[in-house]
Structure formats: structure tokens, C-alpha cells
Amino acid sequence: MASDDYTSFWAENARTFDKQSNPDIDALIKRICRDVGRVQRVLDVAAGTGNVSLAMARQAGQVDALDLEPEMIAVLREKAAASGVDNISFHVQSAYELDFPDRVFDAVVILNSLHVMKTPEAALCEARRVLRSSGVLLAPTYCHAETRDNLERYLHCASRSGHKSHHLFTCDSLCTLIDGCGFEVMKRETVEINYEEQSPGLMLGYVVACPASAVS
Ligand SMILES: C[S@@+](CC[C@H](N)C(=O)[O-])C[C@H]1O[C@@H](n2cnc3c(N)ncnc32)[C@H](O)[C@@H]1O
């Protein structure tokens, strides 16, 4: 299985990961659900403990949630069972080699994860492959290099938490990456995510794209 050398961080943090959620993240998840809409089948790549999977499961026919880290998927499985959600399929799988046929998903969500992947282009090319031509990609991703101040805030947080981003995106460089993997960026916006001890917060690029061939 293709992987990064960083999975132990996620294994160690799986049981405490949800403590990081906050009102800005909740609003972000609502926005993702709104942009995905009431579709038949959605893929949540690098789902973590699956907060967006659980929210999308209320409106989609089926959600496939995958993560490289088994403990993250274990937490999500427990949360789904506890809330009686029965339309999520769970997969311990690398985003770089998806075990799905071509063009089966109406939407692919990669939330808060492209920057922690060593090879995000591999994940994006796989997302492109499994998306229907009418499908949509939502890739809200932290853009730590958006401003100098933001980068300093991120580096300060990272030094305390042990968190490592493989990529310090700007919203521009994130969009260029997504475009280069066979997508056309349809919507992009920089939003701020505030954590309790963090004021101002960290910048995230909210990017929505569709398969390039679908754009006339
Ligand atoms: C910052 S967490 C985000 C989790 C979730 N999307 C969220 O926003 O709550 C990043 C996740 O990416 C997963 N991950 C990192 N590299 C991956 C890869 N190559 N394939 C699948 N998952 C990966 C980690 O295990 C971790 O759960």
C-alpha cells in the first residue's frame, strides 16, 4: 500500500482528533454539504474521524469514507454506529491508489488533507479518475503560506503539536495544483478558521472544482 511516513502522528491523535473541532469547522462542514447537494454517491478521502462523512450521510444515498490510518476509521465506525448511520462504507486505503472503478462518484471531498500528503497530486489524479464527468471535487485545504503572518501562526502551532504539513500552499498554488490534475477550479475563496487559543485563525482555501473535460 502506498503511504507517507507520517501515519503514526494520525494514529496517535485519532482518539483526540475531534477535540479540535470548532464552530468554524462546523460551518465549513455545512457549506461542504450544501455544495455537494443531495447526490447518490460521495467519496470522503482522508476522512479522519469522519465529521464530514457523517454530515453528508444525512443527505447522500451512500458515503464511502477512506483513510490510511485504521484508528481514524475505527473512530468513525464507532461514531456512525452510535448515531445509527448505516449508509457509510468504511475503507482503510491510500488516497494514492483508490480501490474503486472509474467514474462512480458524484462528488469527492478531500477536507483539510492535501497539505499533509506527500504527493497530493496522486490523490487528486485518483479523485479525477473516480469522479463522474458531471461530478464535483471539494478540496478545502489549509493554505499556510497565504500570508507571512499566517505562516508564522501555523509554524507556532506546529511546533507545539508536532503537526507537519508537507505543503505550505497559498490559495493560488493549491488551485494550480488542482487544475494540473485534470480539474477546472469553479470556485475559490480564502476563509479563516479560528481555534480557541488562536486569534486570528488559520487560512484555508475553499476550492470547488469539476473535471476539466466537463467544462465547455
Ligand atoms: C488533518 S486530518 C483531516 C481529517 C478529516 N478530513 C477532517 O477534516 O476532519 C488528515 C487525515 O489524512 C489522512 N491521510 C494522510 N495521508 C493519507 C493518504 N495518503 N491516504 C489516505 N489518508 C491519508 C490522515 O490519516 C488523517 O486522518
PDB file of C-alpha atoms and ligand atoms in Angstrom, residues 2-4 7 10 17 44-52 66-69 72 93-96 110-113 115-117 163, ligand 1:
ATOM      1  CA  ALA A   2       1.395   3.393  -0.927  1.00  0.00           C
ATOM      2  CA  SER A   3       1.762   5.553   2.141  1.00  0.00           C
ATOM      3  CA  ASP A   4       3.510   8.527   3.687  1.00  0.00           C
ATOM      4  CA  THR A   7       0.868   7.969   9.660  1.00  0.00           C
ATOM      5  CA  TRP A  10      -2.572  10.343  12.931  1.00  0.00           C
ATOM      6  CA  PHE A  17      -8.816  14.498  16.945  1.00  0.00           C
ATOM      7  CA  ASP A  44     -14.659  11.316   1.550  1.00  0.00           C
ATOM      8  CA  VAL A  45     -10.894  11.000   1.007  1.00  0.00           C
ATOM      9  CA  ALA A  46      -8.671  11.109   4.119  1.00  0.00           C
ATOM     10  CA  ALA A  47     -11.874  11.152   6.140  1.00  0.00           C
ATOM     11  CA  GLY A  48     -10.168  11.059   9.529  1.00  0.00           C
ATOM     12  CA  THR A  49     -12.818  10.633  12.222  1.00  0.00           C
ATOM     13  CA  GLY A  50     -15.405  11.408   9.569  1.00  0.00           C
ATOM     14  CA  ASN A  51     -17.283  14.501  10.683  1.00  0.00           C
ATOM     15  CA  VAL A  52     -17.955  15.455   7.080  1.00  0.00           C
ATOM     16  CA  LEU A  66     -11.458   6.243   3.450  1.00  0.00           C
ATOM     17  CA  ASP A  67      -8.332   6.925   5.422  1.00  0.00           C
ATOM     18  CA  LEU A  68      -4.869   5.438   5.514  1.00  0.00           C
ATOM     19  CA  GLU A  69      -4.946   5.272   9.300  1.00  0.00           C
ATOM     20  CA  MET A  72      -9.221   7.045  12.372  1.00  0.00           C
ATOM     21  CA  GLN A  93      -6.988   2.733   1.939  1.00  0.00           C
ATOM     22  CA  SER A  94      -4.434   5.120   0.463  1.00  0.00           C
ATOM     23  CA  ALA A  95      -5.723   8.166  -1.368  1.00  0.00           C
ATOM     24  CA  TYR A  96      -2.979   7.459  -3.925  1.00  0.00           C
ATOM     25  CA  ILE A 110     -10.795  15.993   0.393  1.00  0.00           C
ATOM     26  CA  LEU A 111     -11.099  18.118   3.506  1.00  0.00           C
ATOM     27  CA  ASN A 112      -8.099  19.525   5.326  1.00  0.00           C
ATOM     28  CA  SER A 113      -5.772  16.853   3.970  1.00  0.00           C
ATOM     29  CA  HIS A 115      -1.350  19.667   2.583  1.00  0.00           C
ATOM     30  CA  VAL A 116      -0.489  16.717   4.845  1.00  0.00           C
ATOM     31  CA  MET A 117       0.028  14.346   1.913  1.00  0.00           C
ATOM     32  CA  HIS A 163       1.802  18.601  13.241  1.00  0.00           C
TER      33      HIS A 163
HETATM   34  C1  LIG B   1      -5.878  16.680   9.162  1.00  0.00           C
HETATM   35  S1  LIG B   1      -6.617  15.091   9.064  1.00  0.00           S
HETATM   36  C2  LIG B   1      -8.158  15.505   8.272  1.00  0.00           C
HETATM   37  C3  LIG B   1      -9.258  14.531   8.554  1.00  0.00           C
HETATM   38  C4  LIG B   1     -10.637  14.932   8.036  1.00  0.00           C
HETATM   39  N1  LIG B   1     -10.672  15.082   6.601  1.00  0.00           N
HETATM   40  C5  LIG B   1     -11.116  16.187   8.708  1.00  0.00           C
HETATM   41  O1  LIG B   1     -11.017  17.280   8.125  1.00  0.00           O
HETATM   42  O2  LIG B   1     -11.598  16.098   9.857  1.00  0.00           O
HETATM   43  C6  LIG B   1      -5.693  14.352   7.755  1.00  0.00           C
HETATM   44  C7  LIG B   1      -6.052  12.889   7.502  1.00  0.00           C
HETATM   45  O3  LIG B   1      -5.394  12.484   6.294  1.00  0.00           O
HETATM   46  C8  LIG B   1      -5.076  11.106   6.427  1.00  0.00           C
HETATM   47  N2  LIG B   1      -4.090  10.785   5.385  1.00  0.00           N
HETATM   48  C9  LIG B   1      -2.851  11.296   5.251  1.00  0.00           C
HETATM   49  N3  LIG B   1      -2.266  10.797   4.148  1.00  0.00           N
HETATM   50  C10 LIG B   1      -3.166   9.965   3.563  1.00  0.00           C
HETATM   51  C11 LIG B   1      -3.166   9.158   2.391  1.00  0.00           C
HETATM   52  N4  LIG B   1      -2.095   9.116   1.599  1.00  0.00           N
HETATM   53  N5  LIG B   1      -4.260   8.434   2.086  1.00  0.00           N
HETATM   54  C12 LIG B   1      -5.359   8.475   2.886  1.00  0.00           C
HETATM   55  N6  LIG B   1      -5.413   9.212   4.018  1.00  0.00           N
HETATM   56  C13 LIG B   1      -4.333   9.953   4.348  1.00  0.00           C
HETATM   57  C14 LIG B   1      -4.579  11.005   7.869  1.00  0.00           C
HETATM   58  O4  LIG B   1      -4.572   9.679   8.345  1.00  0.00           O
HETATM   59  C15 LIG B   1      -5.586  11.910   8.583  1.00  0.00           C
HETATM   60  O5  LIG B   1      -6.690  11.178   9.055  1.00  0.00           O
END
